[in-house]
mmCIF file of C-alpha atoms and ligand atoms in Angstrom:
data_model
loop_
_atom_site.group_PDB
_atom_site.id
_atom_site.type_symbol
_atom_site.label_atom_id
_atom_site.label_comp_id
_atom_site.label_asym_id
_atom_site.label_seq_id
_atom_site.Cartn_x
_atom_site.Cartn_y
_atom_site.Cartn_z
ATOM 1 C CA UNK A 1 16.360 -3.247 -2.702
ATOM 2 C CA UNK A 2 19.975 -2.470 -4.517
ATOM 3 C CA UNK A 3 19.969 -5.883 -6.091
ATOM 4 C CA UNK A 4 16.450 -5.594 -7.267
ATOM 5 C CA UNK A 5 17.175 -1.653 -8.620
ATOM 6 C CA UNK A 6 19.919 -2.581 -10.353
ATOM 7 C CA UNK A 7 18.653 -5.844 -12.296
ATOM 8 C CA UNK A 8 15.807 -3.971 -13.244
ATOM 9 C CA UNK A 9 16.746 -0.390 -13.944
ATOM 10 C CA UNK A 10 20.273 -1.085 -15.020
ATOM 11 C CA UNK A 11 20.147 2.198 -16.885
ATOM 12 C CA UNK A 12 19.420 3.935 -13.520
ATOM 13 C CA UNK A 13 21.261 2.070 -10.683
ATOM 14 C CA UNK A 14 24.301 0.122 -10.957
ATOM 15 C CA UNK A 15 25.418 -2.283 -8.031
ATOM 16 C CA UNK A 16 29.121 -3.305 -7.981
ATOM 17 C CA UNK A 17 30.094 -6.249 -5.019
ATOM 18 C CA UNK A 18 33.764 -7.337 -4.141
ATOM 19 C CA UNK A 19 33.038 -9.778 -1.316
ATOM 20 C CA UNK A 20 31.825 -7.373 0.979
ATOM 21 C CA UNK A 21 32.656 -4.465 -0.611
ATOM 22 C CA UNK A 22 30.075 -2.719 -2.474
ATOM 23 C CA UNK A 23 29.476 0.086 -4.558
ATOM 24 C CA UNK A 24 25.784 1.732 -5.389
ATOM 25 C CA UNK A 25 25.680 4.244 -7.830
ATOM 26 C CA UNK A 26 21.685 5.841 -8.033
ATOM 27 C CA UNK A 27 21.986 7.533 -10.958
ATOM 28 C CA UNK A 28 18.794 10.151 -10.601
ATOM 29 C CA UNK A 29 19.349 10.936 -7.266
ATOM 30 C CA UNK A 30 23.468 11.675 -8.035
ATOM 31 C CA UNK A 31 23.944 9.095 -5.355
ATOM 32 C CA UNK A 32 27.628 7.294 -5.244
ATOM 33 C CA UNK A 33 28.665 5.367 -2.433
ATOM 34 C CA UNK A 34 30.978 2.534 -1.613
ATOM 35 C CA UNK A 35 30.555 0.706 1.782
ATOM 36 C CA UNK A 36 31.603 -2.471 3.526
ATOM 37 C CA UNK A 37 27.957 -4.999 3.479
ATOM 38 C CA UNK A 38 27.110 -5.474 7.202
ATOM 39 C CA UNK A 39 29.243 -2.120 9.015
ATOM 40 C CA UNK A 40 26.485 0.153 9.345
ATOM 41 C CA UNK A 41 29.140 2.749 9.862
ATOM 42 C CA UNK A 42 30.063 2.852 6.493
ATOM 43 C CA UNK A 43 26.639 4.075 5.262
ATOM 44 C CA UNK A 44 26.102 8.241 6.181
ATOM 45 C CA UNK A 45 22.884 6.714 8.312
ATOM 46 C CA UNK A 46 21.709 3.175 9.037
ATOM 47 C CA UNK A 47 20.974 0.840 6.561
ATOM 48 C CA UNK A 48 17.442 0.522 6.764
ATOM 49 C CA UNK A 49 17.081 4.375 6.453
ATOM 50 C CA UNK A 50 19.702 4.865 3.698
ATOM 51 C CA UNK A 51 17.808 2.315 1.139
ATOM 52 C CA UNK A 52 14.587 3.090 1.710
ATOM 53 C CA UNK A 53 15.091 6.696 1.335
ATOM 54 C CA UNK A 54 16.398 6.068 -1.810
ATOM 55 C CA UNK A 55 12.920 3.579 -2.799
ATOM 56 C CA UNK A 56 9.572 4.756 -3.789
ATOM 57 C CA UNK A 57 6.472 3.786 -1.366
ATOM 58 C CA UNK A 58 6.449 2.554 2.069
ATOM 59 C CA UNK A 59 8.002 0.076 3.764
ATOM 60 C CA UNK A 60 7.504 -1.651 7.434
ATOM 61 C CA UNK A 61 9.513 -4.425 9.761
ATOM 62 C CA UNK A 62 7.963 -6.904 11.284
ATOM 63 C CA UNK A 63 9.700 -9.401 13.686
ATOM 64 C CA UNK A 64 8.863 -12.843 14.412
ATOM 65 C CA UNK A 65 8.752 -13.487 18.269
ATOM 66 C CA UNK A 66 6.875 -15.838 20.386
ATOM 67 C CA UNK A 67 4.185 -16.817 17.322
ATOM 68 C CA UNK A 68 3.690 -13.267 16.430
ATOM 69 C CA UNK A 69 4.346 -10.372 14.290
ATOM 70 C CA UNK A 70 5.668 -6.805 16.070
ATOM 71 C CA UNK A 71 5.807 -3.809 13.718
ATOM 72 C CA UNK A 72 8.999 -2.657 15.052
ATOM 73 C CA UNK A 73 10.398 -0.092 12.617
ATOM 74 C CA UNK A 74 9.356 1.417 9.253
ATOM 75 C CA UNK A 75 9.670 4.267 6.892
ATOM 76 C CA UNK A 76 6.036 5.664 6.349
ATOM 77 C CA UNK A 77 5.749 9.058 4.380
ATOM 78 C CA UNK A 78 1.630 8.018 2.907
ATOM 79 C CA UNK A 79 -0.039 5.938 5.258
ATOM 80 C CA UNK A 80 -3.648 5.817 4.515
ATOM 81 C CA UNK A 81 -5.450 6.827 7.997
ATOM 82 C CA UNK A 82 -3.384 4.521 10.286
ATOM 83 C CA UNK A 83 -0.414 5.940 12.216
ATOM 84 C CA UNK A 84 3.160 4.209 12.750
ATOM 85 C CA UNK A 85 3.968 6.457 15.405
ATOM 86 C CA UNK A 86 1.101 4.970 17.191
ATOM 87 C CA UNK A 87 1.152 1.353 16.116
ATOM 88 C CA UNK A 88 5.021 0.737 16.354
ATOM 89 C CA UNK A 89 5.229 -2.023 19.001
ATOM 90 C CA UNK A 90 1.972 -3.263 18.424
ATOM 91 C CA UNK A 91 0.885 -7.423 17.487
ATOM 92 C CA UNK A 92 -0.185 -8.164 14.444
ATOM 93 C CA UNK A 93 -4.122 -8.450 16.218
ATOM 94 C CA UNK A 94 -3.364 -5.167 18.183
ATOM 95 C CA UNK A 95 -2.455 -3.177 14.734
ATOM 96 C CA UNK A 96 -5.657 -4.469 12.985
ATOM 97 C CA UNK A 97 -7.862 -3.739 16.022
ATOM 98 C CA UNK A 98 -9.389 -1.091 14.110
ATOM 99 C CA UNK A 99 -10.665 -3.233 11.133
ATOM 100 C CA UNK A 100 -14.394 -4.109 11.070
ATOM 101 C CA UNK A 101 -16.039 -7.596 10.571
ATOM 102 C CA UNK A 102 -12.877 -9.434 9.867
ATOM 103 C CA UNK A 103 -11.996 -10.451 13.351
ATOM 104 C CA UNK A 104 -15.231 -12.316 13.844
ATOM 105 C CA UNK A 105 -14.706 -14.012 10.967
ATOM 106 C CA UNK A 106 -10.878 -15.364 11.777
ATOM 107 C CA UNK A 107 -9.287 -13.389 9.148
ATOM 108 C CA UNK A 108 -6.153 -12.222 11.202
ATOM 109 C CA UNK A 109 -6.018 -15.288 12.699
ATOM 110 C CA UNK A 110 -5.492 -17.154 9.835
ATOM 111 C CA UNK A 111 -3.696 -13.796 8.234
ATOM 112 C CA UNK A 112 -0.855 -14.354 11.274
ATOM 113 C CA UNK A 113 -0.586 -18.167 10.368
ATOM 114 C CA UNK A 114 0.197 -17.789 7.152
ATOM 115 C CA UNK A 115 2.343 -14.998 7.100
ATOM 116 C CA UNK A 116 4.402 -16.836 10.569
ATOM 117 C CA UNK A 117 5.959 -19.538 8.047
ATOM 118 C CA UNK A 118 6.388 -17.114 4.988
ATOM 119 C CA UNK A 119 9.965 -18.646 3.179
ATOM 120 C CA UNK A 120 12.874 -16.731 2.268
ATOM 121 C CA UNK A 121 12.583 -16.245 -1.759
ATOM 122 C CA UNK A 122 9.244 -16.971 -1.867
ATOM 123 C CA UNK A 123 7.842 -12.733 -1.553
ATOM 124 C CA UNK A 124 3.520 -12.554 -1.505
ATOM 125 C CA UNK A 125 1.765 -9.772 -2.286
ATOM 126 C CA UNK A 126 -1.986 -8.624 -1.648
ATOM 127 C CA UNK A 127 -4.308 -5.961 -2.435
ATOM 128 C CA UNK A 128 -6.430 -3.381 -0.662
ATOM 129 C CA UNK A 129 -8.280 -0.430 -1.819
ATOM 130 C CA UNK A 130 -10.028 2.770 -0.432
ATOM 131 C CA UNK A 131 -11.190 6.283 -1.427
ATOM 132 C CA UNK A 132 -9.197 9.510 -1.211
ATOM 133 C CA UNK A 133 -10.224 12.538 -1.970
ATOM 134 C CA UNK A 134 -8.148 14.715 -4.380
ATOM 135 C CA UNK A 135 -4.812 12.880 -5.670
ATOM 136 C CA UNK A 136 -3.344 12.903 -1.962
ATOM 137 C CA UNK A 137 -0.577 10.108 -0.735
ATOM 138 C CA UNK A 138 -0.498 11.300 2.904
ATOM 139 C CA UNK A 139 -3.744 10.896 4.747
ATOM 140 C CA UNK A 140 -2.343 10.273 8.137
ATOM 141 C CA UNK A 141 -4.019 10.407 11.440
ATOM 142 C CA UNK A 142 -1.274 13.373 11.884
ATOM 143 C CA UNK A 143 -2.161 15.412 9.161
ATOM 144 C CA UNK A 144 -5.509 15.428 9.051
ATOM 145 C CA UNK A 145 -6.314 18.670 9.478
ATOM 146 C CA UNK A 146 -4.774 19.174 6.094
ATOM 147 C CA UNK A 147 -7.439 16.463 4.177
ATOM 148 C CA UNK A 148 -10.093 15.397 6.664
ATOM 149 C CA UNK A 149 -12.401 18.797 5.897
ATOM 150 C CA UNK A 150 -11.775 17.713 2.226
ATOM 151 C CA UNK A 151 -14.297 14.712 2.537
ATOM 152 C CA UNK A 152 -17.027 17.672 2.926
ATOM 153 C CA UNK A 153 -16.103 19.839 -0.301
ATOM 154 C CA UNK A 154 -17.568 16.476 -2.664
ATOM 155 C CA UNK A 155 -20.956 17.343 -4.836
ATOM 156 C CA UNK A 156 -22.840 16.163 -7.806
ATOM 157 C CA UNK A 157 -20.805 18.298 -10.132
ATOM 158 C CA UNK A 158 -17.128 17.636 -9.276
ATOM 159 C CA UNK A 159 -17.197 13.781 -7.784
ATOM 160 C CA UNK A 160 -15.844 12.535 -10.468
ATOM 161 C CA UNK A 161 -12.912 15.221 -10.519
ATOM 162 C CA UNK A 162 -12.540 14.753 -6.728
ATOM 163 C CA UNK A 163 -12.909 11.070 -5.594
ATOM 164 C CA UNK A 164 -10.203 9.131 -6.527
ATOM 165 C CA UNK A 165 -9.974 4.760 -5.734
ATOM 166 C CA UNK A 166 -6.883 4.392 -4.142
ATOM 167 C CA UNK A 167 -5.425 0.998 -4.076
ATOM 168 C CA UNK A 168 -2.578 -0.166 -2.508
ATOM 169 C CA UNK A 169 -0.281 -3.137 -3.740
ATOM 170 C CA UNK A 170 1.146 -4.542 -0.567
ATOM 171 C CA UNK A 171 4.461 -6.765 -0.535
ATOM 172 C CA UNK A 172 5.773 -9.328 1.705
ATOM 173 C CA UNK A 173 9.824 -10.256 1.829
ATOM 174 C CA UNK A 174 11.043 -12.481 4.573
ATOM 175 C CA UNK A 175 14.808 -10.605 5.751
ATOM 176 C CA UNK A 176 17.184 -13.799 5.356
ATOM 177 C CA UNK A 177 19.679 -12.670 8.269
ATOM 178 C CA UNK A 178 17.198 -11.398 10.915
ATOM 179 C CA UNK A 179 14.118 -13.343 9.783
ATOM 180 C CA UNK A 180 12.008 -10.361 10.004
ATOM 181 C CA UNK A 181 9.400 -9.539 7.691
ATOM 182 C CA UNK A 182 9.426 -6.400 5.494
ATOM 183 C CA UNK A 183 6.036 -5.153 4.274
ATOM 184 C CA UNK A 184 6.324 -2.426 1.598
ATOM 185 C CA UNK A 185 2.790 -0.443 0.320
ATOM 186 C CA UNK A 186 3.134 1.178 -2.871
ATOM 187 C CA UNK A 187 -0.239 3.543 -3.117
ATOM 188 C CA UNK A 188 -1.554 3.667 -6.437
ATOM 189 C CA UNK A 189 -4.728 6.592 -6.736
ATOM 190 C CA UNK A 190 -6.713 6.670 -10.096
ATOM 191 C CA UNK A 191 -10.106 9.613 -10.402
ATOM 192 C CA UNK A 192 -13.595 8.317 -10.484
ATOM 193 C CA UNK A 193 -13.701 9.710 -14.055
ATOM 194 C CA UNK A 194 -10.567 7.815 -15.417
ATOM 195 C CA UNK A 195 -12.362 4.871 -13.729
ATOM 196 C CA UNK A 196 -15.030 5.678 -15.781
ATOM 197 C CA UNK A 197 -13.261 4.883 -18.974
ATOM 198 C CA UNK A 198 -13.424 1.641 -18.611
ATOM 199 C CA UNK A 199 -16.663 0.065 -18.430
ATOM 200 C CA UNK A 200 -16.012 -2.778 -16.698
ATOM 201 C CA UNK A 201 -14.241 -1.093 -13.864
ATOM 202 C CA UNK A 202 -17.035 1.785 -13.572
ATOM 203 C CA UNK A 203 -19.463 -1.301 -13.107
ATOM 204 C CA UNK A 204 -18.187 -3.368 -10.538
ATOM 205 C CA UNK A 205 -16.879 0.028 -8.513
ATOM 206 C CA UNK A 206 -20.728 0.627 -8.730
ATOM 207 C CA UNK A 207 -21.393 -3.037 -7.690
ATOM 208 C CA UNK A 208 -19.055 -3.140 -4.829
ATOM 209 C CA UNK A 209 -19.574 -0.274 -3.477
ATOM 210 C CA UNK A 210 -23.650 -1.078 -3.303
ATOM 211 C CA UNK A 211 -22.809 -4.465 -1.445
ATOM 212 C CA UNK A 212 -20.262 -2.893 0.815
ATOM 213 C CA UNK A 213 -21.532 -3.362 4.805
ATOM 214 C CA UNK A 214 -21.872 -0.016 6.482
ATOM 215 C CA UNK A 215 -19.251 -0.937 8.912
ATOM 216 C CA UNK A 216 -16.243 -0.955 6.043
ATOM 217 C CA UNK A 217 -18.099 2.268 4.225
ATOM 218 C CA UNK A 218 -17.844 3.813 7.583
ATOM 219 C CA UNK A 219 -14.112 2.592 8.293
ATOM 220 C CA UNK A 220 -12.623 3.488 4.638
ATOM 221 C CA UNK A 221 -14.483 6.961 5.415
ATOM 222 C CA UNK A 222 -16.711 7.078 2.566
ATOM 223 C CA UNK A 223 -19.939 7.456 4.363
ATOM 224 C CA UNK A 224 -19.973 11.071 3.907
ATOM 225 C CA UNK A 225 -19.908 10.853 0.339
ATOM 226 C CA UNK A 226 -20.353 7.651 -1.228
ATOM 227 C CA UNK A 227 -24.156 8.419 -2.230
ATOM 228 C CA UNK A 228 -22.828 11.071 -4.562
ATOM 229 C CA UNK A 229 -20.773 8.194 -5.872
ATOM 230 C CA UNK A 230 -23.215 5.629 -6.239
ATOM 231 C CA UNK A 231 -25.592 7.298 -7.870
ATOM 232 C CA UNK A 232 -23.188 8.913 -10.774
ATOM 233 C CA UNK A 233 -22.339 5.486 -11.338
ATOM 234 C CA UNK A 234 -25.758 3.779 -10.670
ATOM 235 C CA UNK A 235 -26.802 5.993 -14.180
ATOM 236 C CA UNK A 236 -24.196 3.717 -16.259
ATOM 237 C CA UNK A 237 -25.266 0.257 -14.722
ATOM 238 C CA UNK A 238 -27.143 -1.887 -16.394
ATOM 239 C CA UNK A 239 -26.458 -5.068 -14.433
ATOM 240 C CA UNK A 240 -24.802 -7.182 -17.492
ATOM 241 C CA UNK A 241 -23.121 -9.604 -15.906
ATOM 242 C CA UNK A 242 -19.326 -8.866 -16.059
ATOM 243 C CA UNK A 243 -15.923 -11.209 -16.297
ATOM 244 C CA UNK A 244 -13.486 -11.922 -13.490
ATOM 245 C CA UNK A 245 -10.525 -10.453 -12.623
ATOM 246 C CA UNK A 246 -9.593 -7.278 -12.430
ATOM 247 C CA UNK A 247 -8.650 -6.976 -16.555
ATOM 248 C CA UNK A 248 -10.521 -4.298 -18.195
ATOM 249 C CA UNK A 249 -11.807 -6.507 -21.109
ATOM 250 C CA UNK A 250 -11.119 -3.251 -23.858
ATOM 251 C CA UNK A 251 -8.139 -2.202 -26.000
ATOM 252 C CA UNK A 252 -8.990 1.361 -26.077
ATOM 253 C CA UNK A 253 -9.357 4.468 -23.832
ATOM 254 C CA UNK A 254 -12.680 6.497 -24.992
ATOM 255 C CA UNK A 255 -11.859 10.064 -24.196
HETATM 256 C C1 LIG B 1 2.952 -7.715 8.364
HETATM 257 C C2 LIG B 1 2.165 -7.304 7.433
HETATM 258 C C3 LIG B 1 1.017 -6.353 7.616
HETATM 259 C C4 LIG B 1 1.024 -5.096 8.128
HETATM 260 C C5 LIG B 1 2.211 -4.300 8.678
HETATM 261 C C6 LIG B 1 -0.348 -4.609 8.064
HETATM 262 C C7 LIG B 1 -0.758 -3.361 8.500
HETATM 263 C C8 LIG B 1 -2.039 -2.885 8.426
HETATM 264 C C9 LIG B 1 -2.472 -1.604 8.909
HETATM 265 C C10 LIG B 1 -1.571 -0.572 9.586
HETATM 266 C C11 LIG B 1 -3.791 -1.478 8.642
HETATM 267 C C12 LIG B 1 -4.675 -0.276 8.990
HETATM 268 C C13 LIG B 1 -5.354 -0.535 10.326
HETATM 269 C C14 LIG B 1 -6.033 0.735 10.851
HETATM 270 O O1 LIG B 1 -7.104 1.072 10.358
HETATM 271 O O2 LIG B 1 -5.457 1.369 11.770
HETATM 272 C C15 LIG B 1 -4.205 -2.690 7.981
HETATM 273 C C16 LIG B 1 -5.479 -2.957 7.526
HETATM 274 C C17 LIG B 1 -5.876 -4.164 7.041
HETATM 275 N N1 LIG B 1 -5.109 -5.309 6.922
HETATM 276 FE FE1 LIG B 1 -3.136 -5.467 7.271
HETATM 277 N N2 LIG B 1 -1.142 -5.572 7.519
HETATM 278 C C18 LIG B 1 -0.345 -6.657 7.236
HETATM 279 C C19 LIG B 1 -0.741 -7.837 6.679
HETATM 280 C C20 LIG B 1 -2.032 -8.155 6.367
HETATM 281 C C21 LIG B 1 -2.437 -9.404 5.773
HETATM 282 C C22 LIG B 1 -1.519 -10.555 5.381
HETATM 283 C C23 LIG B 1 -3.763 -9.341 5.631
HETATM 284 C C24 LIG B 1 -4.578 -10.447 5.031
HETATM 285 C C25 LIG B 1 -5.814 -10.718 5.322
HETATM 286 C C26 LIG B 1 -4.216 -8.048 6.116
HETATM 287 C C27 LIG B 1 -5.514 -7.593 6.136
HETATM 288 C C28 LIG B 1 -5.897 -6.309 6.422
HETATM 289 C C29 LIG B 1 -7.247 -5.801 6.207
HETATM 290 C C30 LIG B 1 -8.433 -6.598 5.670
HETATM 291 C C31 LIG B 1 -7.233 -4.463 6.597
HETATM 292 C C32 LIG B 1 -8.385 -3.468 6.478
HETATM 293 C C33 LIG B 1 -8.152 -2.544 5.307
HETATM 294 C C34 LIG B 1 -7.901 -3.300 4.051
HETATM 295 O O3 LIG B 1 -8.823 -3.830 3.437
HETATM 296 O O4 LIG B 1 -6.707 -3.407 3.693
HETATM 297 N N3 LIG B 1 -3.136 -7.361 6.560
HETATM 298 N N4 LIG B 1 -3.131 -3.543 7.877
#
């Protein structure tokens, strides 16, 4: 993560190395610190927890044991309805149990086997999305007191205010000294009327969320609302077929 930082944000971190002395200087957090690489007691806390503290989104350690991943550690602050505290031990099947559909269809399975011979240097990255409602990073099991009743406040007049897509871009880093697997989530959220901007996206939002199978609506917690959604966008549909990928074929913003 200090490497990274400081090759791209030179004007913000600065990494200094002297065999195994280095020196990190975070800039915008006033941070300065020299330490010896590998003596965790030369860091004020352990490694893991010093860097990340310092890095934006979350991040997760997986180790490799007997043909299997075991989420072992992490530094969660915005998980999106799952719970480290509650998963941290758990098998790469045991942490998905609560997923829908994509058991059946050997999508961990083959998930685990690709992910069990992920190479040093060669990071992969994927994609997931849900709904939030208001602009809110934490929606933990934990908190929900705080944004569950939220789900109940959505109408006509202020879905597009209130619902927001959030998508997460998830990374995957094989460690090179303990061959453990670091998965960091960096939670992006964007308002249904933002999404609505761009006519592309407002489509296929309105597509995909018609073709999604009850069971996902149900486990991405949209059921509640998501007919207040579809039919908002259902108005500005009219079926046109639309390109691939996710590009949002227009130059301009209409405001
Ligand atoms: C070691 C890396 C990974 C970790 C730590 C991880 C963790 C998680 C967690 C905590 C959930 C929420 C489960 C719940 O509802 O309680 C989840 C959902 C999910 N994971 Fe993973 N996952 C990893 C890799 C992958 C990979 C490689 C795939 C590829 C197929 C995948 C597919 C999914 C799917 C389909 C869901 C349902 C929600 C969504 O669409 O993202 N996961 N994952």
């Amino acid at each position: 993560i200090m490497q990274s930082l400081a090759a791209d944000y030179p004007e913000h971190f600065t990494l200094t190395r002297d065999g195994a002395n280095w020196h990190w200087v975070n800039h915008p957090l006033n941070i300065d610190q020299r330490f010896v690489f590998g003596d965790a007691s030369t860091l004020p806390c352990e490694p893991f927890e010093y860097i990340t503290r310092q890095a934006q989104g979350d991040f997760t350690l997986q180790d490799q044991r007997d043909h299997n991943l075991y989420v072992d550690g992490g530094m969660v602050t915005c998980q999106a309805d799952w719970s480290l505290e509650f998963d941290i031990g758990m098998s790469f099947h045991e942490w998905h149990g609560p997923v829908p559909l994509a058991h059946d269809i050997g999508v961990f399975d083959r998930a685990l086997q690709y992910l069990l011979r992920l190479q040093y240097g060669h990071p992969v990255r994927r994609l997931n999305w849900t709904m939030t409602i208001n602009p809110r990073m934490d929606t933990s099991p934990e908190n929900y007191p705080d944004w569950g009743p939220d789900r109940a406040t959505v109408t006509p007049e202020n879905v597009a205010q209130k619902v927001h897509l959030r998508v997460e871009l998830q990374t995957l880093f094989r460690l090179p000294r303990s061959n453990a697997i670091l998965f960091g989530i960096r939670c992006y959220l964007i308002s249904l009327q933002d999404i609505e901007r761009v006519e592309k996206w407002r489509k296929r939002l309105h597509r995909v969320l018609k073709s999604l199978p009850p069971e996902l609506a149900e486990y991405k917690g949209l059921t509640r609302y998501m007919a207040h959604v579809t039919s908002r966008l259902e108005a500005a549909d009219d079926g046109a077929p639309l390109s691939l990928g996710i590009q949002p074929d227009q130059s301009f913003l209409p405001t």
